[in-house]
Amino acid sequence: MTRSRTAATFSPPVMEARRWLDGVTHPADRPLINVSQAAPVAPPPHALRAALADIVMQDSDAHLYGPVLGLPALRDEIAQQWTRAYGGSIDPGQVGITSGCNQAFAAVIAALCDQDDEVILPVPYYFNHRMWLDMSGVRTIPLTCGADMVPDAAAAASLITDRTRAIVLVSPNNPCGVEYPAATLRAFLDLARARGIALIVDETYRDFDSRTGAPHDLFSDPHWDDTLIQLYSFSKAYRLTGHRVGAVLTNPGLMAEIEKFLDTVAICPNQIGQRAALWGMQNLSQWLAGERDEILDRRAAITDHFPALAAQGWKLLGVGAYFAYLEHPFAVSSHDLARRLVTDAGILLLPGTMFMPEGDTAGESQLRIAFANIDRAGIATLFDRLAKVAV
Ligand SMILES: Cc1ncc(COP(=O)(O)O)c(C=O)c1O
């Protein structure tokens, strides 16, 4: 019997971890700390919800199908704001709106790849990237990162074959939190261009980068769209997670291929969500700056409190955006440890094994903490509980 597309990959990791909570009661004085998912838990700010209500009541078109590649005004706004932020020149025809960044990735892979093609993913990877490649019959070629969790273009060069279609980078990174240096991104662009493959850069967490100014200069290259494909999400910036709005930036030729995928899968992105994203871009830059400050403060809290864990043999492998990526000191697999942390410490987090190919033993000692939803006090409590873990 042949195997189906979905049978070629694993079950959704966040859902699996959530099932670990079934039947577990947490004592009142030690409530669960859930650092498993990188999704905002609060709704969009009040002003955006009020704008959403107006859109629902006043804008009849918001309830109908719209253009496959998205609302023209939102494509224009992204082109303008991105041109200002990154330098260079980005045209609205190089911007497409998708039903979230995950769908943007799926559409790009469908547009680039055939069965048995290869795509290079730095390890640890974002598991939904791996899952979509599996379901597409595309081979994931793992690229091991160095101790700093940054991938190396020279190492990637030796993995490229005549079946390679793309290299995928996520910066700031999920799961490691690391912000890739501009020179790294430039080296990958040069490599991809020289070898005639695409460079896909998922910048879902761009709004929470700790650096000021553009995080890279790739868009200032007048021919960026012959190689670079950038992905973006509106889920984090304006907490529009449930409205499913993302974006893809690429050349108009590939966009026409992507359009076939989007038309067939969703016909158009969520019309209300797109209008909300546009309203957010036009009205919430101050609010978003405040959100970024808060995330950067939580990141600082991670480094402030880490010495207590370091004293117990833990290592901080990476921190930034929404994530801290840790190495634990115990002679137990991170998968088993993560399950025990639910019952023994009231902590739900994801093990490193969920972010790498089966058999890669590095993941056994690694854990991801998605800290965006816990404040300084919560981070202190989390580390206090981790420091007391005895295995
Ligand atoms: C790297 C990365 N890409 C994409 C997504 C999904 O974004 P969206 O909600 O826009 O589909 C996430 C969400 O966690 C992510 O971490």
Short mmCIF file of C-alpha atoms and ligand atoms in Angstrom, two decimals:
data_model
loop_
_atom_site.label_atom_id
_atom_site.label_comp_id
_atom_site.label_asym_id
_atom_site.label_seq_id
_atom_site.Cartn_x
_atom_site.Cartn_y
_atom_site.Cartn_z
CA MET A 1 0.00 0.00 0.00
CA THR A 2 1.32 3.47 -0.80
CA ARG A 3 1.76 5.97 1.98
CA SER A 4 -0.37 9.11 1.98
CA ARG A 5 1.15 12.60 1.97
CA THR A 6 0.18 13.30 5.58
CA ALA A 7 1.41 9.89 6.76
CA ALA A 8 4.87 10.97 5.62
CA THR A 9 5.23 13.33 8.58
CA PHE A 10 4.75 13.52 12.36
CA SER A 11 1.82 14.84 14.43
CA PRO A 12 1.66 18.54 15.35
CA PRO A 13 4.17 18.97 18.24
CA VAL A 14 2.29 21.72 20.11
CA MET A 15 -0.84 19.53 20.16
CA GLU A 16 1.16 16.55 21.38
CA ALA A 17 2.61 18.60 24.22
CA ARG A 18 -0.82 19.90 25.13
CA ARG A 19 -1.99 16.32 25.61
CA TRP A 20 0.66 15.90 28.33
CA LEU A 21 -1.56 18.15 30.44
CA ASP A 22 -4.52 15.75 30.29
CA GLY A 23 -5.45 14.47 33.73
CA VAL A 24 -2.75 16.51 35.51
CA THR A 25 -3.95 18.87 38.24
CA HIS A 26 -1.69 21.72 39.24
CA PRO A 27 -1.64 22.78 42.90
CA ALA A 28 -3.16 26.21 43.55
CA ASP A 29 0.16 27.52 44.86
CA ARG A 30 2.02 26.23 41.80
CA PRO A 31 -0.08 27.03 38.71
CA LEU A 32 1.05 25.77 35.31
CA ILE A 33 3.62 27.91 33.49
CA ASN A 34 2.95 27.35 29.80
CA VAL A 35 5.97 28.28 27.71
CA SER A 36 5.26 25.81 24.93
CA GLN A 37 3.80 28.01 22.22
CA ALA A 38 4.98 31.24 20.62
CA ALA A 39 1.50 32.64 20.16
CA PRO A 40 0.15 35.75 21.88
CA VAL A 41 -2.43 34.77 24.52
CA ALA A 42 -4.07 38.21 24.69
CA PRO A 43 -6.37 39.62 21.99
CA PRO A 44 -5.35 42.58 19.79
CA PRO A 45 -5.27 45.96 21.57
CA HIS A 46 -8.64 47.63 22.20
CA ALA A 47 -8.27 50.18 19.40
CA LEU A 48 -7.67 47.42 16.86
CA ARG A 49 -10.64 45.44 18.12
CA ALA A 50 -12.79 48.56 17.76
CA ALA A 51 -11.48 48.96 14.20
CA LEU A 52 -12.31 45.30 13.56
CA ALA A 53 -15.87 45.88 14.79
CA ASP A 54 -16.21 48.81 12.40
CA ILE A 55 -14.86 46.73 9.54
CA VAL A 56 -17.40 44.00 10.29
CA MET A 57 -20.31 46.43 10.40
CA GLN A 58 -19.37 49.04 7.79
CA ASP A 59 -17.33 47.35 5.09
CA SER A 60 -19.54 45.03 3.06
CA ASP A 61 -16.63 43.87 0.88
CA ALA A 62 -14.90 42.51 4.00
CA HIS A 63 -17.36 39.60 3.96
CA LEU A 64 -16.83 38.57 0.35
CA TYR A 65 -14.08 36.93 -1.66
CA GLY A 66 -11.23 39.28 -2.51
CA PRO A 67 -8.18 39.15 -4.78
CA VAL A 68 -6.23 35.88 -4.48
CA LEU A 69 -2.95 37.68 -3.74
CA GLY A 70 -4.54 39.97 -1.20
CA LEU A 71 -5.90 43.42 -0.61
CA PRO A 72 -4.10 45.90 -2.91
CA ALA A 73 -3.93 48.53 -0.14
CA LEU A 74 -2.20 46.07 2.20
CA ARG A 75 0.28 45.02 -0.51
CA ASP A 76 1.02 48.73 -1.12
CA GLU A 77 1.48 49.44 2.58
CA ILE A 78 3.91 46.54 3.01
CA ALA A 79 5.87 47.62 -0.08
CA GLN A 80 6.15 51.17 1.27
CA GLN A 81 6.98 50.31 4.88
CA TRP A 82 9.46 47.59 3.86
CA THR A 83 11.19 49.95 1.41
CA ARG A 84 11.63 52.44 4.25
CA ALA A 85 12.74 49.81 6.76
CA TYR A 86 15.14 47.78 4.60
CA GLY A 87 16.23 50.32 1.99
CA GLY A 88 16.23 49.40 -1.67
CA SER A 89 13.08 49.12 -3.68
CA ILE A 90 10.07 46.86 -3.11
CA ASP A 91 7.12 47.04 -5.47
CA PRO A 92 3.54 46.04 -4.50
CA GLY A 93 3.68 43.46 -7.32
CA GLN A 94 6.45 41.72 -5.36
CA VAL A 95 4.18 41.37 -2.29
CA GLY A 96 1.49 38.72 -1.85
CA ILE A 97 -0.80 38.25 1.15
CA THR A 98 -1.39 34.75 2.49
CA SER A 99 -3.50 33.05 5.14
CA GLY A 100 -0.67 33.25 7.67
CA CYS A 101 3.06 32.73 7.29
CA ASN A 102 2.74 28.95 7.39
CA GLN A 103 0.61 29.10 4.27
CA ALA A 104 3.17 31.43 2.68
CA PHE A 105 5.84 28.77 3.23
CA ALA A 106 3.60 26.02 1.85
CA ALA A 107 2.81 28.10 -1.25
CA VAL A 108 6.46 28.92 -1.88
CA ILE A 109 7.55 25.28 -1.61
CA ALA A 110 4.71 24.19 -3.90
CA ALA A 111 5.81 26.84 -6.40
CA LEU A 112 9.51 25.91 -6.24
CA CYS A 113 9.70 22.15 -5.75
CA ASP A 114 8.91 18.86 -7.38
CA GLN A 115 8.76 15.40 -5.78
CA ASP A 116 12.21 14.30 -4.50
CA ASP A 117 13.69 17.78 -4.65
CA GLU A 118 15.76 18.93 -1.69
CA VAL A 119 15.55 21.92 0.64
CA ILE A 120 18.23 22.80 3.20
CA LEU A 121 17.03 23.60 6.73
CA PRO A 122 19.40 24.68 9.51
CA VAL A 123 18.92 22.45 12.57
CA PRO A 124 17.17 22.99 14.95
CA TYR A 125 14.37 23.87 12.50
CA TYR A 126 10.81 25.21 12.81
CA PHE A 127 8.86 21.95 12.83
CA ASN A 128 6.07 23.12 10.52
CA HIS A 129 8.69 23.75 7.81
CA ARG A 130 9.85 20.17 8.16
CA MET A 131 6.28 18.87 8.16
CA TRP A 132 5.36 20.67 4.96
CA LEU A 133 8.48 19.44 3.18
CA ASP A 134 7.65 15.87 4.28
CA MET A 135 4.09 16.21 3.03
CA SER A 136 5.33 17.62 -0.28
CA GLY A 137 7.67 14.71 -0.99
CA VAL A 138 10.62 17.13 -0.65
CA ARG A 139 13.71 15.90 1.19
CA THR A 140 14.86 17.98 4.15
CA ILE A 141 18.64 18.34 4.13
CA PRO A 142 19.69 19.24 7.68
CA LEU A 143 22.40 21.86 8.12
CA THR A 144 23.95 21.62 11.58
CA CYS A 145 24.53 25.00 13.24
CA GLY A 146 27.67 25.90 15.22
CA ALA A 147 27.75 26.39 18.98
CA ASP A 148 26.36 29.92 18.47
CA MET A 149 23.29 28.39 16.75
CA VAL A 150 24.05 30.38 13.58
CA PRO A 151 24.23 28.44 10.30
CA ASP A 152 27.30 28.76 8.11
CA ALA A 153 26.98 29.41 4.37
CA ALA A 154 30.23 27.56 3.60
CA ALA A 155 28.86 24.45 5.33
CA ALA A 156 25.61 24.80 3.38
CA ALA A 157 27.53 24.99 0.09
CA SER A 158 28.70 21.41 0.46
CA LEU A 159 25.11 20.19 0.86
CA ILE A 160 23.83 21.63 -2.43
CA THR A 161 23.08 19.08 -5.17
CA ASP A 162 21.32 19.30 -8.51
CA ARG A 163 18.06 18.57 -6.63
CA THR A 164 18.42 21.48 -4.18
CA ARG A 165 15.79 24.15 -4.72
CA ALA A 166 16.14 26.36 -1.66
CA ILE A 167 17.77 27.15 1.67
CA VAL A 168 15.41 28.28 4.44
CA LEU A 169 16.51 30.65 7.22
CA VAL A 170 14.42 31.89 10.13
CA SER A 171 15.70 35.10 11.72
CA PRO A 172 15.19 35.99 14.50
CA ASN A 173 15.14 32.25 14.91
CA ASN A 174 12.50 29.85 16.10
CA PRO A 175 13.41 27.82 18.18
CA CYS A 176 16.81 29.31 19.15
CA GLY A 177 15.94 33.02 19.41
CA VAL A 178 19.19 33.93 17.66
CA GLU A 179 19.31 37.00 15.42
CA TYR A 180 21.41 36.06 12.40
CA PRO A 181 24.13 38.64 11.63
CA ALA A 182 23.60 40.66 8.46
CA ALA A 183 26.82 39.17 7.06
CA THR A 184 25.42 35.66 7.49
CA LEU A 185 22.29 36.52 5.53
CA ARG A 186 24.40 38.19 2.84
CA ALA A 187 26.66 35.14 2.57
CA PHE A 188 23.62 32.90 2.14
CA LEU A 189 22.16 35.18 -0.53
CA ASP A 190 25.44 35.15 -2.45
CA LEU A 191 25.66 31.37 -2.16
CA ALA A 192 22.05 30.80 -3.23
CA ARG A 193 22.41 33.14 -6.20
CA ALA A 194 25.70 31.60 -7.31
CA ARG A 195 24.13 28.13 -7.24
CA GLY A 196 20.83 29.15 -8.83
CA ILE A 197 18.61 28.27 -5.87
CA ALA A 198 16.21 30.33 -3.73
CA LEU A 199 16.93 31.78 -0.30
CA ILE A 200 13.76 31.76 1.79
CA VAL A 201 13.99 34.00 4.87
CA ASP A 202 11.14 33.71 7.38
CA GLU A 203 11.04 36.97 9.35
CA THR A 204 7.97 36.25 11.47
CA TYR A 205 9.77 37.76 14.48
CA ARG A 206 11.27 40.81 12.72
CA ASP A 207 9.29 43.25 14.89
CA PHE A 208 11.06 41.96 18.02
CA ASP A 209 14.64 42.10 16.75
CA SER A 210 16.84 43.80 19.37
CA ARG A 211 18.95 45.57 16.76
CA THR A 212 18.05 49.03 15.53
CA GLY A 213 17.74 49.63 11.82
CA ALA A 214 17.49 47.00 9.10
CA PRO A 215 18.57 43.52 10.25
CA HIS A 216 20.13 42.86 6.82
CA ASP A 217 20.79 44.61 3.53
CA LEU A 218 19.36 41.99 1.16
CA PHE A 219 16.52 44.18 -0.15
CA SER A 220 18.98 46.93 -1.06
CA ASP A 221 20.26 44.61 -3.78
CA PRO A 222 18.48 45.84 -6.95
CA HIS A 223 18.06 42.23 -8.08
CA TRP A 224 16.99 40.82 -4.70
CA ASP A 225 13.94 39.13 -6.13
CA ASP A 226 15.93 36.78 -8.39
CA THR A 227 16.94 34.84 -5.26
CA LEU A 228 15.41 36.16 -2.03
CA ILE A 229 11.94 35.11 -0.89
CA GLN A 230 10.88 36.73 2.37
CA LEU A 231 8.03 35.48 4.55
CA TYR A 232 6.21 37.49 7.21
CA SER A 233 3.40 36.98 9.72
CA PHE A 234 0.84 39.36 11.21
CA SER A 235 0.20 36.89 14.04
CA LYS A 236 2.73 38.29 16.48
CA ALA A 237 2.92 42.01 15.69
CA TYR A 238 -0.75 42.88 16.20
CA ARG A 239 -1.88 39.66 17.91
CA LEU A 240 -3.98 38.79 14.87
CA THR A 241 -3.07 35.12 15.28
CA GLY A 242 -6.59 33.80 14.77
CA HIS A 243 -7.25 35.99 11.74
CA ARG A 244 -4.58 34.21 9.68
CA VAL A 245 -2.69 36.90 7.76
CA GLY A 246 0.86 36.61 6.47
CA ALA A 247 2.89 37.78 3.50
CA VAL A 248 5.37 36.61 0.90
CA LEU A 249 7.79 38.83 -1.04
CA THR A 250 9.24 37.51 -4.28
CA ASN A 251 9.43 38.13 -8.02
CA PRO A 252 6.23 38.49 -10.05
CA GLY A 253 6.95 35.26 -12.01
CA LEU A 254 7.07 33.10 -8.89
CA MET A 255 4.13 35.09 -7.47
CA ALA A 256 2.05 33.91 -10.43
CA GLU A 257 2.88 30.30 -9.48
CA ILE A 258 2.09 31.02 -5.82
CA GLU A 259 -1.26 32.48 -6.90
CA LYS A 260 -2.29 29.08 -8.30
CA PHE A 261 -1.68 27.47 -4.91
CA LEU A 262 -3.45 30.19 -2.92
CA ASP A 263 -6.45 30.28 -5.26
CA THR A 264 -6.92 26.54 -4.92
CA VAL A 265 -6.38 26.29 -1.18
CA ALA A 266 -8.13 29.35 0.28
CA ILE A 267 -9.28 31.50 -2.71
CA CYS A 268 -8.30 34.63 -0.80
CA PRO A 269 -6.81 35.50 2.59
CA ASN A 270 -9.18 36.43 5.41
CA GLN A 271 -10.74 39.72 4.30
CA ILE A 272 -11.43 41.06 7.79
CA GLY A 273 -7.98 40.07 9.01
CA GLN A 274 -6.29 41.80 6.07
CA ARG A 275 -8.10 45.05 6.82
CA ALA A 276 -7.13 44.72 10.47
CA ALA A 277 -3.49 44.15 9.49
CA LEU A 278 -3.60 47.27 7.31
CA TRP A 279 -5.15 49.28 10.15
CA GLY A 280 -2.47 47.99 12.49
CA MET A 281 0.32 48.97 10.10
CA GLN A 282 -1.13 52.46 9.72
CA ASN A 283 -2.03 53.13 13.36
CA LEU A 284 -0.14 50.92 15.78
CA SER A 285 3.55 51.60 15.22
CA GLN A 286 3.86 53.27 18.67
CA TRP A 287 1.98 50.45 20.35
CA LEU A 288 4.15 47.87 18.59
CA ALA A 289 7.30 49.69 19.73
CA GLY A 290 6.03 49.28 23.31
CA GLU A 291 5.40 45.57 22.74
CA ARG A 292 8.95 45.20 21.45
CA ASP A 293 10.33 46.99 24.53
CA GLU A 294 8.43 44.58 26.75
CA ILE A 295 9.73 41.53 24.86
CA LEU A 296 13.29 42.89 25.04
CA ASP A 297 12.86 43.38 28.79
CA ARG A 298 11.71 39.76 29.15
CA ARG A 299 14.72 38.67 27.14
CA ALA A 300 16.92 40.67 29.54
CA ALA A 301 15.17 38.94 32.45
CA ILE A 302 16.20 35.59 30.96
CA THR A 303 19.87 36.58 30.96
CA ASP A 304 19.57 38.24 34.39
CA HIS A 305 18.14 35.11 36.00
CA PHE A 306 20.15 32.56 34.06
CA PRO A 307 23.17 32.38 36.42
CA ALA A 308 21.01 30.42 38.93
CA LEU A 309 20.49 27.75 36.28
CA ALA A 310 24.08 27.94 35.01
CA ALA A 311 25.18 27.07 38.55
CA GLN A 312 23.21 23.81 38.16
CA GLY A 313 24.95 22.97 34.87
CA TRP A 314 22.42 24.43 32.41
CA LYS A 315 23.57 26.34 29.31
CA LEU A 316 21.84 29.16 27.44
CA LEU A 317 22.40 28.31 23.77
CA GLY A 318 20.38 31.18 22.37
CA VAL A 319 17.96 33.91 23.42
CA GLY A 320 15.97 36.51 21.48
CA ALA A 321 12.61 37.31 19.91
CA TYR A 322 10.14 35.02 21.73
CA PHE A 323 12.57 32.24 22.63
CA ALA A 324 15.27 30.95 24.94
CA TYR A 325 16.97 27.72 23.85
CA LEU A 326 18.57 25.77 26.69
CA GLU A 327 20.80 22.78 27.25
CA HIS A 328 19.85 20.80 30.38
CA PRO A 329 22.42 18.94 32.52
CA PHE A 330 20.52 15.67 33.04
CA ALA A 331 21.21 12.21 31.64
CA VAL A 332 17.68 11.92 30.33
CA SER A 333 16.13 12.68 26.95
CA SER A 334 14.57 16.14 26.67
CA HIS A 335 11.34 14.45 25.56
CA ASP A 336 11.08 12.50 28.83
CA LEU A 337 12.29 15.48 30.82
CA ALA A 338 9.66 17.76 29.25
CA ARG A 339 6.90 15.31 30.22
CA ARG A 340 8.21 15.12 33.78
CA LEU A 341 8.38 18.89 34.07
CA VAL A 342 4.60 19.02 33.62
CA THR A 343 3.92 16.88 36.69
CA ASP A 344 7.02 17.63 38.79
CA ALA A 345 7.45 21.37 38.18
CA GLY A 346 4.21 22.62 36.58
CA ILE A 347 6.03 23.69 33.41
CA LEU A 348 4.98 23.00 29.82
CA LEU A 349 7.77 23.52 27.29
CA LEU A 350 8.94 21.76 24.14
CA PRO A 351 11.92 19.40 23.93
CA GLY A 352 14.68 19.99 21.36
CA THR A 353 13.88 16.62 19.80
CA MET A 354 10.78 18.22 18.26
CA PHE A 355 12.99 20.58 16.25
CA MET A 356 15.32 18.11 14.60
CA PRO A 357 15.40 14.89 12.61
CA GLU A 358 14.87 11.67 14.50
CA GLY A 359 18.26 10.28 15.47
CA ASP A 360 19.92 13.68 15.92
CA THR A 361 21.03 13.25 19.52
CA ALA A 362 21.72 16.96 20.14
CA GLY A 363 18.01 17.51 20.69
CA GLU A 364 18.00 15.11 23.63
CA SER A 365 19.70 17.69 25.81
CA GLN A 366 17.90 20.77 24.51
CA LEU A 367 14.68 22.56 25.50
CA ARG A 368 12.81 25.53 24.04
CA ILE A 369 11.18 28.14 26.23
CA ALA A 370 8.72 30.47 24.48
CA PHE A 371 8.88 33.30 27.02
CA ALA A 372 6.79 35.99 25.33
CA ASN A 373 3.77 35.33 27.53
CA ILE A 374 5.47 35.44 30.92
CA ASP A 375 6.67 38.62 32.58
CA ARG A 376 9.82 39.20 34.66
CA ALA A 377 8.25 37.74 37.79
CA GLY A 378 7.05 34.71 35.80
CA ILE A 379 10.55 34.19 34.38
CA ALA A 380 12.01 34.32 37.92
CA THR A 381 9.49 31.68 39.05
CA LEU A 382 10.14 29.53 35.97
CA PHE A 383 13.90 29.51 36.57
CA ASP A 384 13.41 28.92 40.27
CA ARG A 385 11.37 25.82 39.48
CA LEU A 386 13.90 24.61 36.88
CA ALA A 387 16.81 25.12 39.29
CA LYS A 388 15.10 22.79 41.77
CA VAL A 389 14.55 19.98 39.26
CA ALA A 390 16.37 16.83 40.26
CA VAL A 391 16.40 13.86 37.89
C1 LIG B 1 9.14 30.81 12.16
C2 LIG B 1 7.66 30.83 12.08
N1 LIG B 1 7.07 30.91 10.88
C3 LIG B 1 5.74 30.92 10.77
C4 LIG B 1 4.92 30.84 11.88
C5 LIG B 1 3.44 30.81 11.71
O1 LIG B 1 2.92 32.08 11.47
P1 LIG B 1 1.42 32.29 11.05
O2 LIG B 1 0.59 32.35 12.29
O3 LIG B 1 1.42 33.63 10.35
O4 LIG B 1 1.03 31.18 10.14
C6 LIG B 1 5.49 30.78 13.16
C7 LIG B 1 4.64 30.68 14.35
O5 LIG B 1 5.02 30.23 15.40
C8 LIG B 1 6.90 30.74 13.25
O6 LIG B 1 7.50 30.63 14.44
#
